[in-house]
């Protein structure tokens, strides 16, 4: 099965997406997500200008060799742009291999390890009572696991607090908008949120929370400790993870489970975190961590240390990533949970997909491949619109902080 052509499709049905489509001499096509929020066109150019010319004529079945060729062959290894571009090729090739076999992707990976994929949804509100109402609404929709984020008194804009039902889109402006931050205000507020949530919801649902890189290790330790009685499923991105060693301090102080890795690109970003058992869940996903081929390597390393997967699944990852991730999740032995932020109706229409939601679980479906396609005619009606993620500043003196 020879690769005859490959194209990059950039569209914005509600938000920007970059998609790679690979065509073959057997008439089969495969697609892969290449979206890197706020830096979309860099990946599009990397693919069009540097990768596609090297793909034409190659055997689409040689997934591993093509992966190594793009990774080692570039000389410049890793990084979000490179690894997202490689992921798009890898995802499209796995899609093609499964289609050529006439099988859903999970069968090609090794078959089902479970009946469905437990997902967590995003509930958020402007204050505690609003967030409680939203969490209860998610519980009513059948979710077994719910992430809760709330506005913080005294802060103008806070990560994770959305503008409409079921919809939170952080890339909210043509140039980066500015948020304000106060660790003290956040640390005073957050334990109260989870106290109230457990009071109203009980303990039959999993609750999760995303700190979104804003605390230092000792502050994160304090938060983790104060949340222990509320039995969170995880506390996510408690501190920035460039220095993997930082998680040791948090680990020494709290039994609240720790998740990290949505911005990781490779196994090297999480090697020490995993080998030293400093985390419980690894959040790397298909699109930003080199595709299924590389994610599988990360998951295998993690399984040796009882670290489970919890793939990133925000709206800036396209349905093509979600489809591939769900097949991966159904197979991977050390699965933990999958994030699921619903896409808008426009996005869903541009990316017809086989996956379905029922009672807090997602099912990838049995269509050959990963089960997600792109309607190119419809996509063309939504041209790219520049959009950035916000930046964050300390409220008291304007110091640039982690968003
Ligand atoms: O592009 C950034 C988003 O994907 C990120 O802010 C979402 O933290 C996130 C999450 O946990 O979904
Ligand atoms: Mg996150």
Short mmCIF file of C-alpha atoms and ligand atoms in Angstrom, two decimals:
data_model
loop_
_atom_site.label_atom_id
_atom_site.label_comp_id
_atom_site.label_asym_id
_atom_site.label_seq_id
_atom_site.Cartn_x
_atom_site.Cartn_y
_atom_site.Cartn_z
CA UNK A 1 0.00 0.00 0.00
CA UNK A 2 1.97 2.99 -1.31
CA UNK A 3 1.45 6.56 -0.12
CA UNK A 4 0.53 8.57 -3.21
CA UNK A 5 -0.45 11.88 -1.67
CA UNK A 6 -0.87 13.67 1.65
CA UNK A 7 -2.61 16.94 2.44
CA UNK A 8 -3.00 19.25 5.40
CA UNK A 9 -6.50 20.61 6.04
CA UNK A 10 -6.77 23.63 8.34
CA UNK A 11 -10.28 24.62 9.43
CA UNK A 12 -12.10 26.41 12.22
CA UNK A 13 -15.57 24.99 12.91
CA UNK A 14 -15.90 26.78 16.26
CA UNK A 15 -12.15 26.49 16.90
CA UNK A 16 -9.02 25.75 14.85
CA UNK A 17 -8.05 22.23 13.83
CA UNK A 18 -5.22 20.91 11.67
CA UNK A 19 -5.76 17.52 10.03
CA UNK A 20 -3.46 15.38 7.92
CA UNK A 21 -5.01 13.16 5.26
CA UNK A 22 -2.88 10.45 3.64
CA UNK A 23 -3.95 8.83 0.36
CA UNK A 24 -2.73 5.49 -1.00
CA UNK A 25 -2.62 3.62 -4.30
CA UNK A 26 -5.21 1.19 -2.91
CA UNK A 27 -7.78 3.97 -2.69
CA UNK A 28 -7.77 3.95 1.12
CA UNK A 29 -7.24 7.18 3.05
CA UNK A 30 -6.23 7.73 6.66
CA UNK A 31 -6.48 10.85 8.81
CA UNK A 32 -4.58 12.14 11.81
CA UNK A 33 -5.00 15.13 14.11
CA UNK A 34 -2.17 17.70 14.02
CA UNK A 35 -3.69 20.45 16.18
CA UNK A 36 -1.39 22.38 18.53
CA UNK A 37 -3.54 25.03 20.20
CA UNK A 38 -2.32 28.57 19.44
CA UNK A 39 0.55 27.31 17.23
CA UNK A 40 -1.50 25.53 14.56
CA UNK A 41 0.21 26.89 11.46
CA UNK A 42 3.69 25.85 12.61
CA UNK A 43 2.63 22.21 12.56
CA UNK A 44 0.81 22.68 9.24
CA UNK A 45 4.02 24.06 7.73
CA UNK A 46 6.20 21.35 9.32
CA UNK A 47 3.98 18.75 7.67
CA UNK A 48 3.57 20.42 4.29
CA UNK A 49 7.09 21.75 3.85
CA UNK A 50 9.18 19.10 5.57
CA UNK A 51 7.32 15.82 6.09
CA UNK A 52 4.95 15.24 3.18
CA UNK A 53 7.69 15.33 0.50
CA UNK A 54 9.44 12.46 2.39
CA UNK A 55 6.27 10.35 2.62
CA UNK A 56 5.34 10.01 -1.03
CA UNK A 57 6.10 6.55 -2.38
CA UNK A 58 6.63 4.93 1.06
CA UNK A 59 4.82 1.77 2.13
CA UNK A 60 2.00 2.88 4.45
CA UNK A 61 2.28 -0.41 6.38
CA UNK A 62 5.80 0.43 7.64
CA UNK A 63 4.52 2.46 10.59
CA UNK A 64 7.48 1.85 12.89
CA UNK A 65 10.10 2.56 10.23
CA UNK A 66 8.34 5.78 9.16
CA UNK A 67 8.13 6.86 12.82
CA UNK A 68 11.87 6.29 13.32
CA UNK A 69 12.64 7.95 9.99
CA UNK A 70 10.76 11.11 10.98
CA UNK A 71 12.08 11.16 14.56
CA UNK A 72 15.74 10.22 14.10
CA UNK A 73 15.89 11.46 10.54
CA UNK A 74 15.06 15.06 11.44
CA UNK A 75 18.21 15.19 13.59
CA UNK A 76 16.33 17.76 15.77
CA UNK A 77 14.40 15.55 18.16
CA UNK A 78 11.26 16.06 20.27
CA UNK A 79 9.42 19.33 20.93
CA UNK A 80 5.68 19.96 20.52
CA UNK A 81 5.72 20.97 16.85
CA UNK A 82 7.83 18.01 15.70
CA UNK A 83 6.02 15.45 17.85
CA UNK A 84 2.55 16.70 16.87
CA UNK A 85 3.49 16.46 13.20
CA UNK A 86 4.87 12.93 13.67
CA UNK A 87 1.72 12.02 15.63
CA UNK A 88 -0.50 13.10 12.73
CA UNK A 89 1.38 10.83 10.32
CA UNK A 90 1.39 7.96 12.80
CA UNK A 91 -2.35 8.25 13.53
CA UNK A 92 -3.20 8.36 9.82
CA UNK A 93 -1.02 5.28 9.20
CA UNK A 94 -2.65 3.27 12.02
CA UNK A 95 -6.03 4.33 10.60
CA UNK A 96 -4.92 3.02 7.20
CA UNK A 97 -3.51 -0.25 8.54
CA UNK A 98 -6.73 -1.02 10.39
CA UNK A 99 -8.85 -0.07 7.37
CA UNK A 100 -6.70 -2.30 5.13
CA UNK A 101 -7.33 -5.16 7.59
CA UNK A 102 -11.05 -4.31 7.70
CA UNK A 103 -10.82 -4.05 11.50
CA UNK A 104 -11.45 -1.39 14.14
CA UNK A 105 -8.11 -0.04 15.35
CA UNK A 106 -8.38 -1.58 18.83
CA UNK A 107 -8.30 -5.04 17.22
CA UNK A 108 -5.06 -4.25 15.42
CA UNK A 109 -3.54 -3.00 18.69
CA UNK A 110 -4.30 -6.26 20.48
CA UNK A 111 -8.04 -6.33 21.14
CA UNK A 112 -10.30 -5.09 23.94
CA UNK A 113 -9.07 -5.07 27.53
CA UNK A 114 -12.41 -3.70 28.80
CA UNK A 115 -16.00 -3.15 27.69
CA UNK A 116 -15.87 0.64 27.39
CA UNK A 117 -13.86 3.73 28.23
CA UNK A 118 -14.69 5.60 31.45
CA UNK A 119 -14.51 9.34 30.79
CA UNK A 120 -14.62 12.45 32.94
CA UNK A 121 -16.59 15.52 31.96
CA UNK A 122 -15.93 19.17 32.80
CA UNK A 123 -18.25 20.92 35.22
CA UNK A 124 -17.51 24.51 36.08
CA UNK A 125 -19.21 27.51 37.61
CA UNK A 126 -18.61 31.10 38.54
CA UNK A 127 -18.77 30.28 42.27
CA UNK A 128 -19.10 27.24 44.54
CA UNK A 129 -22.90 26.87 44.37
CA UNK A 130 -22.92 27.27 40.59
CA UNK A 131 -20.17 24.63 40.30
CA UNK A 132 -22.09 22.26 42.60
CA UNK A 133 -25.18 22.62 40.36
CA UNK A 134 -23.09 21.89 37.28
CA UNK A 135 -21.49 18.82 38.86
CA UNK A 136 -24.95 17.50 39.78
CA UNK A 137 -26.06 18.10 36.20
CA UNK A 138 -23.14 16.02 34.92
CA UNK A 139 -24.03 13.29 37.39
CA UNK A 140 -27.60 13.37 36.00
CA UNK A 141 -26.20 12.97 32.47
CA UNK A 142 -24.67 9.70 33.62
CA UNK A 143 -21.04 10.72 34.17
CA UNK A 144 -19.23 8.57 36.70
CA UNK A 145 -16.30 10.98 36.94
CA UNK A 146 -16.47 14.78 36.91
CA UNK A 147 -13.81 17.47 36.93
CA UNK A 148 -14.80 20.51 39.00
CA UNK A 149 -13.39 24.02 38.47
CA UNK A 150 -14.79 27.17 40.04
CA UNK A 151 -14.35 30.92 39.85
CA UNK A 152 -12.32 32.27 42.78
CA UNK A 153 -13.57 35.31 44.74
CA UNK A 154 -11.38 38.30 43.97
CA UNK A 155 -9.99 36.90 40.70
CA UNK A 156 -11.33 38.19 37.42
CA UNK A 157 -10.72 35.24 35.08
CA UNK A 158 -9.87 31.75 36.23
CA UNK A 159 -8.76 28.72 34.22
CA UNK A 160 -11.52 26.24 33.47
CA UNK A 161 -14.52 28.48 34.05
CA UNK A 162 -16.53 28.50 30.85
CA UNK A 163 -18.98 30.70 29.08
CA UNK A 164 -21.78 28.30 28.25
CA UNK A 165 -23.22 24.88 28.88
CA UNK A 166 -20.81 22.02 28.21
CA UNK A 167 -18.42 24.38 26.52
CA UNK A 168 -15.12 25.80 27.63
CA UNK A 169 -12.76 27.23 25.08
CA UNK A 170 -9.54 28.71 26.44
CA UNK A 171 -8.15 30.04 23.12
CA UNK A 172 -10.38 33.07 23.48
CA UNK A 173 -8.77 35.96 21.59
CA UNK A 174 -6.95 37.12 18.48
CA UNK A 175 -4.00 38.06 20.71
CA UNK A 176 -3.40 36.53 24.17
CA UNK A 177 -5.89 37.78 26.75
CA UNK A 178 -4.61 38.37 30.30
CA UNK A 179 -5.77 36.54 33.42
CA UNK A 180 -4.91 37.48 36.99
CA UNK A 181 -3.69 35.10 39.66
CA UNK A 182 -3.43 34.91 43.43
CA UNK A 183 -2.20 31.68 44.99
CA UNK A 184 -3.52 32.75 48.41
CA UNK A 185 -7.07 33.33 47.13
CA UNK A 186 -7.08 30.06 45.18
CA UNK A 187 -5.73 28.03 48.09
CA UNK A 188 -8.33 29.47 50.48
CA UNK A 189 -11.17 28.73 48.08
CA UNK A 190 -10.52 25.30 46.56
CA UNK A 191 -10.85 23.06 49.66
CA UNK A 192 -14.23 24.74 50.36
CA UNK A 193 -15.40 23.79 46.87
CA UNK A 194 -14.67 20.10 47.39
CA UNK A 195 -16.10 20.09 50.91
CA UNK A 196 -19.39 21.39 49.54
CA UNK A 197 -19.29 19.01 46.59
CA UNK A 198 -18.90 15.94 48.76
CA UNK A 199 -21.68 17.22 51.04
CA UNK A 200 -24.10 17.45 48.09
CA UNK A 201 -22.87 14.62 45.88
CA UNK A 202 -21.65 12.00 48.34
CA UNK A 203 -18.82 9.65 47.47
CA UNK A 204 -20.30 7.59 44.62
CA UNK A 205 -18.75 9.70 41.86
CA UNK A 206 -15.12 10.38 41.09
CA UNK A 207 -14.12 14.03 41.41
CA UNK A 208 -11.09 15.53 39.67
CA UNK A 209 -9.43 18.93 39.70
CA UNK A 210 -6.92 20.71 37.45
CA UNK A 211 -4.49 23.12 39.14
CA UNK A 212 -3.16 23.99 35.68
CA UNK A 213 0.50 24.41 36.63
CA UNK A 214 -0.09 27.36 38.97
CA UNK A 215 1.38 26.24 42.31
CA UNK A 216 4.90 25.70 43.61
CA UNK A 217 5.64 22.19 44.94
CA UNK A 218 5.14 23.15 48.58
CA UNK A 219 1.88 24.98 47.82
CA UNK A 220 0.67 21.98 45.84
CA UNK A 221 1.57 19.75 48.79
CA UNK A 222 -0.62 21.90 51.03
CA UNK A 223 -3.53 21.73 48.62
CA UNK A 224 -3.18 17.96 48.16
CA UNK A 225 -3.18 17.46 51.91
CA UNK A 226 -6.25 19.63 52.44
CA UNK A 227 -8.14 17.68 49.74
CA UNK A 228 -7.34 14.21 51.07
CA UNK A 229 -10.58 13.83 53.03
CA UNK A 230 -12.56 14.56 49.83
CA UNK A 231 -10.93 11.60 48.06
CA UNK A 232 -10.17 13.07 44.66
CA UNK A 233 -9.55 10.76 41.72
CA UNK A 234 -6.65 13.06 40.93
CA UNK A 235 -5.10 16.48 41.32
CA UNK A 236 -3.78 17.47 37.89
CA UNK A 237 -0.76 19.57 36.86
CA UNK A 238 -0.15 20.61 40.46
CA UNK A 239 3.13 22.31 39.51
CA UNK A 240 5.03 22.81 36.24
CA UNK A 241 6.84 19.58 35.34
CA UNK A 242 9.93 20.63 33.41
CA UNK A 243 11.81 19.65 36.55
CA UNK A 244 10.40 16.18 37.11
CA UNK A 245 12.07 16.06 40.52
CA UNK A 246 9.62 18.75 41.82
CA UNK A 247 6.94 16.11 42.18
CA UNK A 248 8.95 14.33 44.86
CA UNK A 249 8.15 17.06 47.38
CA UNK A 250 4.41 16.88 46.65
CA UNK A 251 4.51 13.10 46.87
CA UNK A 252 6.20 13.21 50.28
CA UNK A 253 3.38 15.29 51.71
CA UNK A 254 0.11 14.00 50.30
CA UNK A 255 -1.76 10.85 49.33
CA UNK A 256 -4.00 12.73 46.89
CA UNK A 257 -3.31 10.97 43.54
CA UNK A 258 -1.28 13.02 41.05
CA UNK A 259 -1.76 13.35 37.29
CA UNK A 260 0.46 15.20 34.83
CA UNK A 261 1.55 15.17 31.21
CA UNK A 262 -0.91 16.86 28.86
CA UNK A 263 1.90 19.04 27.51
CA UNK A 264 4.46 16.22 27.37
CA UNK A 265 5.78 15.24 23.94
CA UNK A 266 7.88 12.19 24.63
CA UNK A 267 8.79 9.42 27.02
CA UNK A 268 11.75 11.51 28.17
CA UNK A 269 9.39 14.11 29.67
CA UNK A 270 8.00 11.53 32.09
CA UNK A 271 10.79 8.99 32.56
CA UNK A 272 11.78 10.08 36.08
CA UNK A 273 8.21 10.83 37.12
CA UNK A 274 7.25 7.28 36.24
CA UNK A 275 10.38 5.40 37.32
CA UNK A 276 10.32 7.07 40.74
CA UNK A 277 6.56 6.58 41.10
CA UNK A 278 6.06 10.30 41.63
CA UNK A 279 2.73 10.26 39.77
CA UNK A 280 -0.33 8.01 39.49
CA UNK A 281 -1.66 8.98 36.05
CA UNK A 282 0.13 9.96 32.87
CA UNK A 283 -1.86 12.38 30.69
CA UNK A 284 0.13 12.29 27.45
CA UNK A 285 -2.09 11.67 24.46
CA UNK A 286 -1.94 10.61 20.83
CA UNK A 287 -1.69 14.01 19.12
CA UNK A 288 1.02 15.67 21.22
CA UNK A 289 3.13 12.64 22.15
CA UNK A 290 4.17 11.20 18.81
CA UNK A 291 1.05 9.20 17.97
CA UNK A 292 -0.04 5.73 18.95
CA UNK A 293 3.40 4.25 18.32
CA UNK A 294 5.06 6.46 20.94
CA UNK A 295 2.16 6.64 23.39
CA UNK A 296 2.22 2.86 23.56
CA UNK A 297 5.87 3.03 24.63
CA UNK A 298 4.99 5.54 27.38
CA UNK A 299 2.09 3.38 28.60
CA UNK A 300 4.28 0.27 28.69
CA UNK A 301 6.89 2.05 30.79
CA UNK A 302 4.13 3.37 33.07
CA UNK A 303 2.62 -0.09 33.53
CA UNK A 304 5.85 -1.36 35.11
CA UNK A 305 5.34 1.18 37.92
CA UNK A 306 1.55 0.89 38.33
CA UNK A 307 1.05 4.29 36.73
CA UNK A 308 -2.16 4.38 34.71
CA UNK A 309 -3.19 6.41 31.66
CA UNK A 310 -5.48 9.44 31.74
CA UNK A 311 -5.25 10.89 28.24
CA UNK A 312 -5.80 14.58 27.65
CA UNK A 313 -9.07 15.18 25.80
CA UNK A 314 -9.83 18.91 25.71
CA UNK A 315 -11.72 20.48 22.80
CA UNK A 316 -8.52 21.61 21.12
CA UNK A 317 -7.75 17.96 20.37
CA UNK A 318 -9.85 17.13 17.33
CA UNK A 319 -12.32 14.23 17.05
CA UNK A 320 -9.60 12.43 15.03
CA UNK A 321 -7.42 12.43 18.14
CA UNK A 322 -10.37 11.39 20.32
CA UNK A 323 -11.22 8.49 18.01
CA UNK A 324 -7.64 7.20 18.02
CA UNK A 325 -7.35 7.72 21.79
CA UNK A 326 -10.52 5.71 22.45
CA UNK A 327 -9.20 2.71 20.52
CA UNK A 328 -5.96 3.03 22.45
CA UNK A 329 -7.88 3.27 25.75
CA UNK A 330 -9.96 0.21 24.99
CA UNK A 331 -6.78 -1.79 24.42
CA UNK A 332 -4.19 -0.38 26.85
CA UNK A 333 -3.84 -2.72 29.86
CA UNK A 334 -3.05 0.05 32.38
CA UNK A 335 -5.95 2.33 31.47
CA UNK A 336 -7.11 4.80 34.11
CA UNK A 337 -9.58 7.28 32.64
CA UNK A 338 -10.10 9.42 29.51
CA UNK A 339 -10.88 13.15 29.52
CA UNK A 340 -13.90 14.07 27.42
CA UNK A 341 -14.83 17.67 26.68
CA UNK A 342 -17.61 17.65 24.16
CA UNK A 343 -16.99 19.39 20.85
CA UNK A 344 -19.42 21.88 19.37
CA UNK A 345 -22.05 20.74 16.85
CA UNK A 346 -20.08 22.44 14.04
CA UNK A 347 -16.95 20.48 14.94
CA UNK A 348 -18.86 17.20 15.16
CA UNK A 349 -20.39 17.83 11.73
CA UNK A 350 -16.98 18.45 10.11
CA UNK A 351 -15.59 15.26 11.71
CA UNK A 352 -18.19 12.47 11.35
CA UNK A 353 -17.26 9.84 13.93
CA UNK A 354 -18.16 6.37 15.10
CA UNK A 355 -17.65 6.93 18.84
CA UNK A 356 -20.66 7.21 21.13
CA UNK A 357 -21.35 8.22 24.74
CA UNK A 358 -23.53 6.23 27.10
CA UNK A 359 -23.79 6.46 30.91
CA UNK A 360 -20.39 8.00 31.52
CA UNK A 361 -18.57 5.74 29.06
CA UNK A 362 -17.33 6.30 25.50
CA UNK A 363 -17.25 3.51 22.94
CA UNK A 364 -15.03 3.83 19.86
CA UNK A 365 -17.35 1.79 17.63
CA UNK A 366 -16.47 -1.01 15.21
CA UNK A 367 -15.93 0.89 11.96
CA UNK A 368 -12.63 -0.08 10.29
CA UNK A 369 -9.78 2.26 11.31
CA UNK A 370 -10.18 4.77 14.12
CA UNK A 371 -13.67 5.60 12.94
CA UNK A 372 -13.27 9.36 12.38
CA UNK A 373 -13.39 11.12 9.02
CA UNK A 374 -13.28 14.71 7.80
CA UNK A 375 -15.90 16.32 5.57
CA UNK A 376 -13.58 18.49 3.49
CA UNK A 377 -16.32 20.45 1.74
CA UNK A 378 -17.83 21.45 5.04
CA UNK A 379 -14.38 22.13 6.53
CA UNK A 380 -13.70 24.61 3.70
CA UNK A 381 -16.61 26.73 4.96
CA UNK A 382 -14.72 27.40 8.20
CA UNK A 383 -11.39 29.12 7.42
CA UNK A 384 -8.59 29.41 9.99
CA UNK A 385 -9.00 32.20 12.55
CA UNK A 386 -5.98 33.17 14.63
CA UNK A 387 -6.61 32.43 18.31
CA UNK A 388 -4.30 32.34 21.32
CA UNK A 389 -4.36 30.85 24.78
CA UNK A 390 -4.35 33.46 27.57
CA UNK A 391 -1.38 34.50 29.68
CA UNK A 392 -1.51 34.78 33.45
CA UNK A 393 -0.10 37.51 35.73
CA UNK A 394 0.26 37.77 39.49
CA UNK A 395 -2.51 40.05 40.72
CA UNK A 396 -0.40 42.00 43.20
CA UNK A 397 2.47 43.08 40.91
CA UNK A 398 1.86 41.88 37.36
CA UNK A 399 4.63 39.24 37.29
CA UNK A 400 4.03 36.83 34.42
CA UNK A 401 2.90 33.50 35.89
CA UNK A 402 2.07 30.05 34.56
CA UNK A 403 -1.28 29.95 32.79
O1 LIG B 1 -4.80 23.97 24.88
C1 LIG B 1 -4.78 23.94 26.28
C2 LIG B 1 -5.88 23.05 26.81
O2 LIG B 1 -5.87 21.82 26.15
C3 LIG B 1 -5.73 22.83 28.28
O3 LIG B 1 -5.76 24.06 28.94
C4 LIG B 1 -6.86 21.95 28.78
O4 LIG B 1 -5.76 21.68 30.88
C5 LIG B 1 -6.57 21.28 30.06
C6 LIG B 1 -7.30 20.05 30.34
O5 LIG B 1 -6.99 19.45 31.36
O6 LIG B 1 -8.17 19.68 29.56
MG1 LIG B 2 -5.24 20.07 32.22
#
